[in-house]
Amino acid sequence: MDSIRIAGGKRLTGTIPISGAKNATLPLMIASLLTEETLTLENVPALADVKLLGDILGNHGVDITVSGKRSGEDGRYGKRFGLCAKEIVDTTAPYELVSRMRASFWVLGPLIARMGEARVSMPGGCAIGTRPVDIHLKGLEALGAQISTDAGYVIANAPKGLTGTRILFPGISVGATHNVLMAAVLAKGETILENAAMEPEIGDLATCLNAMGARISGIGTHTLKIEGVKELHGATHSVLPDRIETGTYAMAVAMTGGDVELVGTRADLLQSAIDVMGEAGIEITPTNNGIRVARNGAGIKPVNVETRPFPGFPTDLQAQLMALMCRAEGVSTIRETIFENRFMHVQELVRLGADISLDGDTATIRGVETLTGAPVMATDLRASVSLVIAGLMAEGETIINRVYHLDRGFERIEEKLGRCGAVIERLSS
Ligand code: UD1
């Protein structure tokens, strides 16, 4: 299993290219199930999750080509994906695949909408009602799908098709919004989704669906209105920049007291995080190509932050902000309101010398003058990258084990940071 070795203490300077957003790419790839024609996606990042989803879609019959090559050949990773679901050969998404990536559950909506049936494994370890998919299922039932569960599978049928209706989501869920939106575009009549998530990746999916012939309005708000259409057609769509990767590198630069231009991104995608970093004394300015992040000499000021659905501070940047606050001049608090138990990084940051205490959903971080390198373990995607940020400023050597989590969501991280002066290398084993 690969690990990453970082020798801390180097200021980051230069430019970092920002990739297409993982969390937009996944639903966009799934949207290819909605049409017989080819959906072409540009700016697709080279990530393990993208490859895995390619395998899952391949199982349903989606033919994927990348830069002219066929799926599975060398060069699978690329910037331009053609996805063609001319014929859906299998409406079952098996446990072995779905359990490896939660987002693959979102094939449910498109499969019912196009095929009138689907059998999709519940994501690993999840039960309806606890770590739930209840909002997804209620939404699809409201559109007329008959849903039952058997042996860990959701079985959905809509032999006469789906019918549009008004759906008030009981809680804000990114995944349920993607899933139900993709089903509603082919439903008969009008669907109104209220209390929908308004993360930019939802807007990106809706924009792509409209380019495929869907009729969605209210994009960028909590209320989406969908006029169902009989069928969708092919389209070409460029994936929006990754706001989580942007915020992650911004915090890495801030941590090292560096000065870097993040190229190919947009400030409006992460305004709440930019505001928090501004409070922390980090300079962030828009440029023609993206944004510039700098902390020249000034200390890091402590902040008090709660994670919230968009446009609030994203839970996917919580661990990274916590790493940054480990070096703040004072006491910060971070409250996690979206996911329970999303504090797996705390004990690893403490191994590097951080002073963090936990009380329920709130972490209190007392800034320390130095962090010290140590071997640490990556526990999930965002937690692992927070360890990279801490390692960049820790004295001595930090070895991060189990980096496959990083490869799920960060493209060429050691190369991007290395080009800005970080001493970072991947150790293959
Ligand atoms: C997506 C993102 C993930 C991000 C999260 C919140 C992708 C691939 N993943 O995950 O990176 O951290 O949004 O911004 O885009 N919930 C229910 N019932 C449901 C569904 C969700 O109670 O049916 C709860 C969840 O347990 C959680 C909250 O709602 O507490 C938000 O989850 P959700 O927005 O659905 O997250 P994901 O779509 O899984």
Short mmCIF file of C-alpha atoms and ligand atoms in Angstrom, two decimals:
data_model
loop_
_atom_site.label_atom_id
_atom_site.label_comp_id
_atom_site.label_asym_id
_atom_site.label_seq_id
_atom_site.Cartn_x
_atom_site.Cartn_y
_atom_site.Cartn_z
CA MET A 1 0.00 0.00 0.00
CA ASP A 2 1.44 3.39 -0.98
CA SER A 3 2.38 6.02 1.55
CA ILE A 4 3.42 9.68 1.26
CA ARG A 5 6.51 11.16 2.85
CA ILE A 6 6.68 14.89 3.55
CA ALA A 7 9.62 16.85 4.90
CA GLY A 8 7.86 19.86 6.41
CA GLY A 9 8.79 23.52 6.64
CA LYS A 10 8.89 24.63 3.00
CA ARG A 11 6.92 27.70 1.85
CA LEU A 12 4.71 26.99 -1.17
CA THR A 13 5.12 29.40 -4.10
CA GLY A 14 4.11 29.24 -7.77
CA THR A 15 0.94 27.95 -9.41
CA ILE A 16 -1.31 24.94 -8.88
CA PRO A 17 -3.78 23.85 -11.57
CA ILE A 18 -7.21 22.96 -10.17
CA SER A 19 -8.87 19.87 -11.62
CA GLY A 20 -12.49 19.24 -12.53
CA ALA A 21 -14.67 18.55 -9.49
CA LYS A 22 -14.92 14.93 -8.36
CA ASN A 23 -18.35 15.53 -6.86
CA ALA A 24 -19.65 16.90 -10.15
CA THR A 25 -17.95 14.30 -12.35
CA LEU A 26 -19.61 11.37 -10.58
CA PRO A 27 -23.26 12.43 -11.09
CA LEU A 28 -22.44 13.70 -14.60
CA MET A 29 -21.08 10.27 -15.55
CA ILE A 30 -24.20 8.66 -14.07
CA ALA A 31 -26.39 10.99 -16.15
CA SER A 32 -25.12 9.17 -19.25
CA LEU A 33 -27.54 6.36 -18.30
CA LEU A 34 -30.42 8.67 -19.28
CA THR A 35 -29.79 8.64 -23.03
CA GLU A 36 -28.93 6.28 -25.87
CA GLU A 37 -26.65 8.94 -27.31
CA THR A 38 -23.11 9.85 -26.27
CA LEU A 39 -22.51 12.26 -23.40
CA THR A 40 -19.11 13.87 -23.73
CA LEU A 41 -17.54 15.22 -20.55
CA GLU A 42 -14.50 17.48 -20.59
CA ASN A 43 -12.18 18.44 -17.73
CA VAL A 44 -12.65 15.04 -16.07
CA PRO A 45 -10.13 14.50 -13.25
CA ALA A 46 -7.92 11.39 -13.05
CA LEU A 47 -9.14 9.87 -9.79
CA ALA A 48 -9.66 6.40 -8.40
CA ASP A 49 -13.38 7.14 -7.80
CA VAL A 50 -13.83 8.11 -11.45
CA LYS A 51 -12.23 4.86 -12.57
CA LEU A 52 -14.37 2.83 -10.18
CA LEU A 53 -17.56 4.52 -11.33
CA GLY A 54 -16.50 3.78 -14.90
CA ASP A 55 -16.41 0.09 -13.96
CA ILE A 56 -19.83 0.31 -12.31
CA LEU A 57 -21.36 2.03 -15.35
CA GLY A 58 -19.63 -0.47 -17.64
CA ASN A 59 -21.52 -3.18 -15.81
CA HIS A 60 -24.80 -1.52 -16.86
CA GLY A 61 -23.61 -1.37 -20.46
CA VAL A 62 -22.14 2.13 -20.69
CA ASP A 63 -19.33 2.23 -23.23
CA ILE A 64 -16.65 4.68 -22.13
CA THR A 65 -13.95 6.13 -24.35
CA VAL A 66 -11.20 8.43 -23.18
CA SER A 67 -9.18 10.53 -25.58
CA GLY A 68 -10.09 8.17 -28.38
CA LYS A 69 -9.13 5.07 -26.39
CA ARG A 70 -11.53 2.44 -25.21
CA SER A 71 -12.24 1.90 -21.54
CA GLY A 72 -9.71 -0.39 -19.88
CA GLU A 73 -6.83 0.41 -22.24
CA ASP A 74 -3.82 2.38 -21.08
CA GLY A 75 -4.63 6.05 -20.85
CA ARG A 76 -8.01 5.44 -19.27
CA TYR A 77 -7.51 8.63 -17.33
CA GLY A 78 -7.95 11.67 -19.45
CA LYS A 79 -9.67 14.92 -19.83
CA ARG A 80 -12.37 13.97 -22.28
CA PHE A 81 -14.74 11.09 -21.61
CA GLY A 82 -17.34 9.84 -24.07
CA LEU A 83 -20.04 7.82 -22.30
CA CYS A 84 -22.57 5.96 -24.41
CA ALA A 85 -25.41 3.96 -22.84
CA LYS A 86 -26.91 2.86 -26.17
CA GLU A 87 -28.23 -0.27 -24.53
CA ILE A 88 -28.60 -0.85 -20.80
CA VAL A 89 -27.64 -4.50 -20.43
CA ASP A 90 -28.13 -4.86 -16.68
CA THR A 91 -30.29 -2.88 -14.24
CA THR A 92 -28.62 -4.38 -11.16
CA ALA A 93 -25.86 -2.50 -9.34
CA PRO A 94 -24.22 -5.19 -7.22
CA TYR A 95 -23.04 -4.91 -3.63
CA GLU A 96 -19.39 -5.60 -4.57
CA LEU A 97 -19.31 -2.36 -6.56
CA VAL A 98 -21.78 -0.05 -4.75
CA SER A 99 -20.23 -0.78 -1.35
CA ARG A 100 -16.96 0.71 -2.59
CA MET A 101 -18.45 4.09 -3.44
CA ARG A 102 -21.56 5.62 -1.94
CA ALA A 103 -22.26 7.87 -4.93
CA SER A 104 -22.84 4.85 -7.17
CA PHE A 105 -26.22 4.46 -5.41
CA TRP A 106 -27.30 7.40 -7.57
CA VAL A 107 -27.68 5.09 -10.59
CA LEU A 108 -31.06 4.20 -9.05
CA GLY A 109 -32.94 7.31 -10.28
CA PRO A 110 -31.73 7.22 -13.90
CA LEU A 111 -32.23 3.44 -14.20
CA ILE A 112 -35.86 3.59 -13.03
CA ALA A 113 -36.51 6.62 -15.22
CA ARG A 114 -35.15 5.02 -18.38
CA MET A 115 -35.77 1.30 -17.82
CA GLY A 116 -38.72 1.26 -15.40
CA GLU A 117 -36.78 -1.01 -13.05
CA ALA A 118 -33.60 -1.12 -11.00
CA ARG A 119 -32.02 -3.28 -8.33
CA VAL A 120 -29.31 -1.39 -6.50
CA SER A 121 -27.37 -2.48 -3.45
CA MET A 122 -27.63 -0.17 -0.47
CA PRO A 123 -24.32 1.57 0.13
CA GLY A 124 -22.00 -0.40 2.43
CA GLY A 125 -23.01 -0.59 6.05
CA CYS A 126 -26.03 1.64 5.57
CA ALA A 127 -29.54 0.82 6.66
CA ILE A 128 -32.61 2.81 5.77
CA GLY A 129 -33.42 5.03 8.71
CA THR A 130 -29.95 5.12 10.27
CA ARG A 131 -27.06 5.95 7.87
CA PRO A 132 -29.76 6.56 5.50
CA VAL A 133 -30.92 6.68 1.95
CA ASP A 134 -34.46 7.41 3.13
CA ILE A 135 -34.64 10.83 1.45
CA HIS A 136 -33.63 9.30 -1.90
CA LEU A 137 -36.26 6.59 -1.64
CA LYS A 138 -39.11 8.84 -0.49
CA GLY A 139 -38.41 11.16 -3.41
CA LEU A 140 -38.44 8.35 -5.94
CA GLU A 141 -41.61 6.88 -4.41
CA ALA A 142 -43.29 10.27 -4.72
CA LEU A 143 -42.56 10.08 -8.46
CA GLY A 144 -44.43 6.77 -8.58
CA ALA A 145 -41.67 4.18 -8.15
CA GLN A 146 -42.66 1.11 -6.14
CA ILE A 147 -39.80 0.41 -3.80
CA SER A 148 -39.01 -2.58 -1.64
CA THR A 149 -35.85 -3.89 -0.05
CA ASP A 150 -34.54 -7.43 -0.08
CA ALA A 151 -31.22 -8.81 1.14
CA GLY A 152 -29.54 -5.42 1.20
CA TYR A 153 -30.88 -4.38 -2.19
CA VAL A 154 -33.34 -1.64 -3.10
CA ILE A 155 -35.71 -2.95 -5.74
CA ALA A 156 -37.57 -0.28 -7.65
CA ASN A 157 -40.22 -0.66 -10.33
CA ALA A 158 -42.17 1.83 -12.36
CA PRO A 159 -43.65 -0.23 -15.20
CA LYS A 160 -45.82 2.66 -16.41
CA GLY A 161 -43.10 5.27 -15.98
CA LEU A 162 -42.72 8.06 -13.42
CA THR A 163 -45.07 11.01 -12.92
CA GLY A 164 -44.00 14.47 -11.83
CA THR A 165 -45.15 15.88 -8.50
CA ARG A 166 -44.19 18.37 -5.78
CA ILE A 167 -41.57 16.94 -3.42
CA LEU A 168 -40.48 18.63 -0.22
CA PHE A 169 -37.20 17.05 0.91
CA PRO A 170 -37.29 16.59 4.71
CA GLY A 171 -33.57 17.41 4.97
CA ILE A 172 -30.97 18.81 2.58
CA SER A 173 -29.19 15.95 0.82
CA VAL A 174 -26.81 16.38 -2.09
CA GLY A 175 -27.14 12.75 -3.16
CA ALA A 176 -30.94 12.63 -2.91
CA THR A 177 -31.18 15.82 -4.97
CA HIS A 178 -28.96 14.31 -7.70
CA ASN A 179 -30.85 11.01 -7.66
CA VAL A 180 -34.39 12.41 -7.75
CA LEU A 181 -33.47 15.15 -10.23
CA MET A 182 -32.12 12.56 -12.68
CA ALA A 183 -35.33 10.55 -12.33
CA ALA A 184 -37.62 13.58 -12.68
CA VAL A 185 -36.20 14.75 -16.01
CA LEU A 186 -37.90 11.79 -17.74
CA ALA A 187 -41.09 11.78 -15.61
CA LYS A 188 -44.45 12.75 -17.13
CA GLY A 189 -45.40 16.33 -16.30
CA GLU A 190 -43.94 18.77 -13.83
CA THR A 191 -41.84 18.03 -10.74
CA ILE A 192 -40.99 20.63 -8.14
CA LEU A 193 -38.16 19.79 -5.75
CA GLU A 194 -38.25 21.93 -2.62
CA ASN A 195 -35.49 22.12 -0.02
CA ALA A 196 -33.16 20.74 -2.69
CA ALA A 197 -29.41 20.95 -2.09
CA MET A 198 -27.90 23.88 -4.00
CA GLU A 199 -24.24 22.83 -4.03
CA PRO A 200 -22.58 24.03 -7.26
CA GLU A 201 -22.22 20.39 -8.38
CA ILE A 202 -26.05 20.13 -8.46
CA GLY A 203 -26.12 23.18 -10.71
CA ASP A 204 -23.46 21.61 -12.93
CA LEU A 205 -25.52 18.43 -13.29
CA ALA A 206 -28.71 20.40 -14.01
CA THR A 207 -26.92 22.52 -16.63
CA CYS A 208 -25.62 19.37 -18.32
CA LEU A 209 -29.07 17.74 -18.20
CA ASN A 210 -30.54 20.85 -19.85
CA ALA A 211 -27.89 20.58 -22.59
CA MET A 212 -29.14 16.97 -23.03
CA GLY A 213 -32.69 18.24 -23.59
CA ALA A 214 -34.06 18.38 -20.03
CA ARG A 215 -36.11 21.36 -18.87
CA ILE A 216 -34.91 22.38 -15.42
CA SER A 217 -35.26 25.86 -13.95
CA GLY A 218 -34.37 27.32 -10.56
CA ILE A 219 -30.75 26.17 -10.92
CA GLY A 220 -28.65 27.55 -8.03
CA THR A 221 -31.64 27.78 -5.66
CA HIS A 222 -33.30 25.43 -3.15
CA THR A 223 -36.30 24.95 -5.51
CA LEU A 224 -35.85 23.12 -8.78
CA LYS A 225 -38.67 22.97 -11.32
CA ILE A 226 -38.51 20.21 -13.89
CA GLU A 227 -40.75 19.84 -16.96
CA GLY A 228 -40.45 16.15 -17.82
CA VAL A 229 -39.42 15.23 -21.39
CA LYS A 230 -39.79 11.93 -23.28
CA GLU A 231 -36.12 11.42 -23.95
CA LEU A 232 -32.72 13.06 -23.64
CA HIS A 233 -30.01 13.28 -26.27
CA GLY A 234 -26.22 13.53 -26.31
CA ALA A 235 -24.35 16.68 -25.32
CA THR A 236 -20.90 17.99 -24.49
CA HIS A 237 -20.26 19.45 -21.05
CA SER A 238 -17.17 20.66 -19.24
CA VAL A 239 -16.96 19.71 -15.52
CA LEU A 240 -16.80 22.70 -13.19
CA PRO A 241 -13.62 23.29 -11.11
CA ASP A 242 -13.20 21.42 -7.84
CA ARG A 243 -14.01 23.84 -5.00
CA ILE A 244 -12.83 21.35 -2.37
CA GLU A 245 -9.46 20.90 -4.07
CA THR A 246 -9.28 24.70 -4.37
CA GLY A 247 -9.99 25.23 -0.67
CA THR A 248 -7.58 22.44 0.28
CA TYR A 249 -4.65 23.97 -1.59
CA ALA A 250 -5.60 27.43 -0.33
CA MET A 251 -5.28 26.13 3.23
CA ALA A 252 -2.02 24.35 2.42
CA VAL A 253 -0.56 27.59 1.07
CA ALA A 254 -1.84 29.51 4.09
CA MET A 255 -0.34 26.90 6.40
CA THR A 256 3.15 27.30 4.92
CA GLY A 257 3.02 31.12 4.73
CA GLY A 258 3.30 30.84 0.95
CA ASP A 259 2.04 32.68 -2.12
CA VAL A 260 0.39 30.63 -4.88
CA GLU A 261 -2.02 31.19 -7.76
CA LEU A 262 -4.68 28.47 -8.00
CA VAL A 263 -5.37 28.31 -11.72
CA GLY A 264 -8.61 27.31 -13.42
CA THR A 265 -10.86 27.79 -10.41
CA ARG A 266 -13.53 30.28 -9.34
CA ALA A 267 -13.86 32.18 -6.06
CA ASP A 268 -17.68 32.15 -6.16
CA LEU A 269 -17.64 28.36 -5.71
CA LEU A 270 -16.22 28.65 -2.20
CA GLN A 271 -17.04 32.12 -0.94
CA SER A 272 -17.82 30.94 2.60
CA ALA A 273 -14.41 29.28 2.89
CA ILE A 274 -12.75 32.37 1.44
CA ASP A 275 -14.54 34.51 4.02
CA VAL A 276 -13.31 32.25 6.84
CA MET A 277 -9.77 32.35 5.51
CA GLY A 278 -10.03 36.14 5.29
CA GLU A 279 -10.95 36.19 8.99
CA ALA A 280 -7.91 34.03 9.63
CA GLY A 281 -5.76 36.72 8.02
CA ILE A 282 -5.11 34.98 4.71
CA GLU A 283 -5.08 37.19 1.61
CA ILE A 284 -7.22 35.82 -1.21
CA THR A 285 -7.62 37.80 -4.42
CA PRO A 286 -9.28 36.88 -7.72
CA THR A 287 -6.96 36.81 -10.76
CA ASN A 288 -7.67 36.44 -14.48
CA ASN A 289 -7.04 32.70 -14.25
CA GLY A 290 -8.32 31.81 -10.80
CA ILE A 291 -7.40 33.03 -7.33
CA ARG A 292 -4.21 34.00 -5.54
CA VAL A 293 -3.66 32.89 -1.96
CA ALA A 294 -0.96 34.45 0.21
CA ARG A 295 0.12 34.69 3.79
CA ASN A 296 3.24 36.74 3.88
CA GLY A 297 4.61 37.00 7.37
CA ALA A 298 1.32 37.50 9.23
CA GLY A 299 0.20 34.93 11.81
CA ILE A 300 -2.92 32.77 11.46
CA LYS A 301 -5.88 34.16 13.44
CA PRO A 302 -8.26 31.70 15.14
CA VAL A 303 -11.82 31.30 13.80
CA ASN A 304 -15.15 29.84 14.95
CA VAL A 305 -16.90 27.92 12.19
CA GLU A 306 -19.87 25.57 11.68
CA THR A 307 -20.21 23.34 8.65
CA ARG A 308 -23.43 23.91 6.68
CA PRO A 309 -24.96 22.95 3.34
CA PHE A 310 -23.98 25.31 0.49
CA PRO A 311 -23.60 28.29 0.60
CA GLY A 312 -22.33 27.60 4.13
CA PHE A 313 -18.88 26.35 5.05
CA PRO A 314 -18.47 22.88 3.45
CA THR A 315 -18.04 19.80 5.61
CA ASP A 316 -15.55 18.60 2.99
CA LEU A 317 -13.16 21.40 4.07
CA GLN A 318 -13.64 20.91 7.82
CA ALA A 319 -10.61 18.66 8.36
CA GLN A 320 -8.35 20.92 6.28
CA LEU A 321 -9.44 24.04 8.22
CA MET A 322 -8.77 22.19 11.46
CA ALA A 323 -5.22 21.41 10.32
CA LEU A 324 -4.69 25.09 9.57
CA MET A 325 -6.10 26.17 12.94
CA CYS A 326 -3.60 23.87 14.70
CA ARG A 327 -1.05 26.65 14.05
CA ALA A 328 -3.36 29.63 14.78
CA GLU A 329 -2.47 32.21 17.40
CA GLY A 330 -5.30 31.39 19.79
CA VAL A 331 -8.29 29.10 20.27
CA SER A 332 -10.63 28.08 17.42
CA THR A 333 -13.81 26.07 17.43
CA ILE A 334 -15.20 23.99 14.58
CA ARG A 335 -18.69 22.47 14.79
CA GLU A 336 -19.57 19.66 12.38
CA THR A 337 -23.32 19.74 11.69
CA ILE A 338 -23.56 17.58 8.53
CA PHE A 339 -22.00 14.24 9.44
CA GLU A 340 -21.62 12.51 12.78
CA ASN A 341 -18.18 11.10 13.53
CA ARG A 342 -16.40 13.21 10.96
CA PHE A 343 -13.54 13.84 13.35
CA MET A 344 -11.36 10.83 12.53
CA HIS A 345 -8.48 13.16 11.69
CA VAL A 346 -8.36 14.62 15.20
CA GLN A 347 -6.41 11.79 16.80
CA GLU A 348 -3.91 11.79 13.93
CA LEU A 349 -3.41 15.58 14.11
CA VAL A 350 -2.82 15.17 17.84
CA ARG A 351 -0.06 12.66 17.00
CA LEU A 352 1.65 15.53 15.15
CA GLY A 353 1.49 17.69 18.27
CA ALA A 354 -1.86 19.46 17.79
CA ASP A 355 -3.89 20.45 20.85
CA ILE A 356 -7.51 19.53 20.06
CA SER A 357 -10.34 18.49 22.34
CA LEU A 358 -13.71 17.14 21.26
CA ASP A 359 -17.07 17.71 22.85
CA GLY A 360 -19.93 16.15 20.87
CA ASP A 361 -20.06 17.82 17.47
CA THR A 362 -17.56 20.55 18.37
CA ALA A 363 -13.78 20.53 18.25
CA THR A 364 -11.76 23.10 20.18
CA ILE A 365 -8.35 23.71 18.69
CA ARG A 366 -5.68 25.51 20.69
CA GLY A 367 -3.03 26.74 18.30
CA VAL A 368 0.51 25.50 18.92
CA GLU A 369 3.82 26.98 17.75
CA THR A 370 5.13 23.82 16.20
CA LEU A 371 3.86 20.54 14.89
CA THR A 372 6.27 17.63 14.75
CA GLY A 373 6.42 15.03 11.98
CA ALA A 374 5.29 11.48 12.77
CA PRO A 375 3.85 8.44 11.03
CA VAL A 376 0.07 8.88 10.68
CA MET A 377 -2.78 6.97 9.14
CA ALA A 378 -5.21 8.31 6.55
CA THR A 379 -8.76 7.40 7.56
CA ASP A 380 -10.87 8.98 4.83
CA LEU A 381 -10.52 11.26 1.89
CA ARG A 382 -10.72 14.67 3.57
CA ALA A 383 -9.03 13.49 6.76
CA SER A 384 -6.00 12.30 4.82
CA VAL A 385 -5.49 15.58 3.06
CA SER A 386 -5.66 17.42 6.39
CA LEU A 387 -2.66 15.33 7.43
CA VAL A 388 -0.84 16.43 4.29
CA ILE A 389 -1.52 20.08 5.22
CA ALA A 390 -0.28 19.52 8.76
CA GLY A 391 2.76 17.59 7.49
CA LEU A 392 3.75 20.49 5.23
CA MET A 393 4.35 22.63 8.31
CA ALA A 394 5.48 19.97 10.78
CA GLU A 395 9.13 19.88 11.77
CA GLY A 396 10.84 16.79 10.38
CA GLU A 397 9.30 13.93 8.46
CA THR A 398 5.65 12.93 8.28
CA ILE A 399 4.70 9.63 6.69
CA ILE A 400 1.05 9.26 5.75
CA ASN A 401 -0.02 5.67 5.37
CA ARG A 402 -3.02 4.30 3.42
CA VAL A 403 -2.97 7.06 0.82
CA TYR A 404 -5.44 5.28 -1.43
CA HIS A 405 -7.99 7.53 0.25
CA LEU A 406 -6.16 10.55 -1.20
CA ASP A 407 -6.14 9.03 -4.68
CA ARG A 408 -9.93 8.82 -4.56
CA GLY A 409 -10.26 12.59 -4.56
CA PHE A 410 -6.99 14.41 -5.26
CA GLU A 411 -5.34 14.23 -8.65
CA ARG A 412 -1.52 14.05 -8.63
CA ILE A 413 -1.31 15.74 -5.22
CA GLU A 414 2.40 15.10 -4.69
CA GLU A 415 3.20 16.49 -8.13
CA LYS A 416 1.04 19.61 -7.67
CA LEU A 417 2.54 20.40 -4.25
CA GLY A 418 6.05 19.35 -5.26
CA ARG A 419 6.07 21.84 -8.14
CA CYS A 420 5.43 24.63 -5.60
CA GLY A 421 8.39 23.71 -3.45
CA ALA A 422 6.98 21.09 -1.06
CA VAL A 423 9.31 18.18 -0.30
CA ILE A 424 6.82 15.37 -0.82
CA GLU A 425 7.13 11.95 -2.39
CA ARG A 426 5.07 8.82 -2.84
CA LEU A 427 6.56 5.62 -1.50
CA SER A 428 5.24 2.58 -3.34
CA SER A 429 5.19 -0.74 -1.62
C1 UD1 B 1 -22.18 14.54 -0.79
C2 UD1 B 1 -20.72 14.61 -1.19
C3 UD1 B 1 -19.84 14.63 0.05
C4 UD1 B 1 -20.27 15.76 0.96
C5 UD1 B 1 -21.76 15.69 1.27
C6 UD1 B 1 -22.27 16.89 2.06
C7 UD1 B 1 -20.51 13.56 -3.33
C8 UD1 B 1 -20.01 12.41 -4.13
N1 UD1 B 1 -20.38 13.48 -2.02
O1 UD1 B 1 -22.36 13.31 -0.09
O2 UD1 B 1 -18.47 14.82 -0.36
O3 UD1 B 1 -19.56 15.66 2.19
O4 UD1 B 1 -22.50 15.65 0.04
O5 UD1 B 1 -21.95 18.07 1.41
O6 UD1 B 1 -20.98 14.54 -3.88
N2 UD1 B 1 -28.97 11.96 4.81
C9 UD1 B 1 -30.13 11.39 5.32
N3 UD1 B 1 -30.93 10.65 4.47
C10 UD1 B 1 -30.63 10.48 3.14
C11 UD1 B 1 -29.46 11.08 2.64
C12 UD1 B 1 -28.65 11.82 3.50
O7 UD1 B 1 -30.43 11.51 6.48
O8 UD1 B 1 -31.40 9.81 2.43
C13 UD1 B 1 -28.10 12.74 5.72
C14 UD1 B 1 -26.66 12.19 5.75
O9 UD1 B 1 -26.54 11.12 6.68
C15 UD1 B 1 -25.89 13.41 6.17
C16 UD1 B 1 -26.65 14.55 5.47
O10 UD1 B 1 -27.95 14.03 5.16
O11 UD1 B 1 -25.97 13.60 7.55
C17 UD1 B 1 -26.00 15.05 4.20
O12 UD1 B 1 -25.77 13.97 3.35
P1 UD1 B 1 -25.76 14.11 1.75
O13 UD1 B 1 -25.87 15.56 1.39
O14 UD1 B 1 -26.75 13.19 1.19
O15 UD1 B 1 -24.28 13.61 1.40
P2 UD1 B 1 -23.84 12.75 0.16
O16 UD1 B 1 -24.68 13.06 -1.03
O17 UD1 B 1 -23.68 11.32 0.57
#
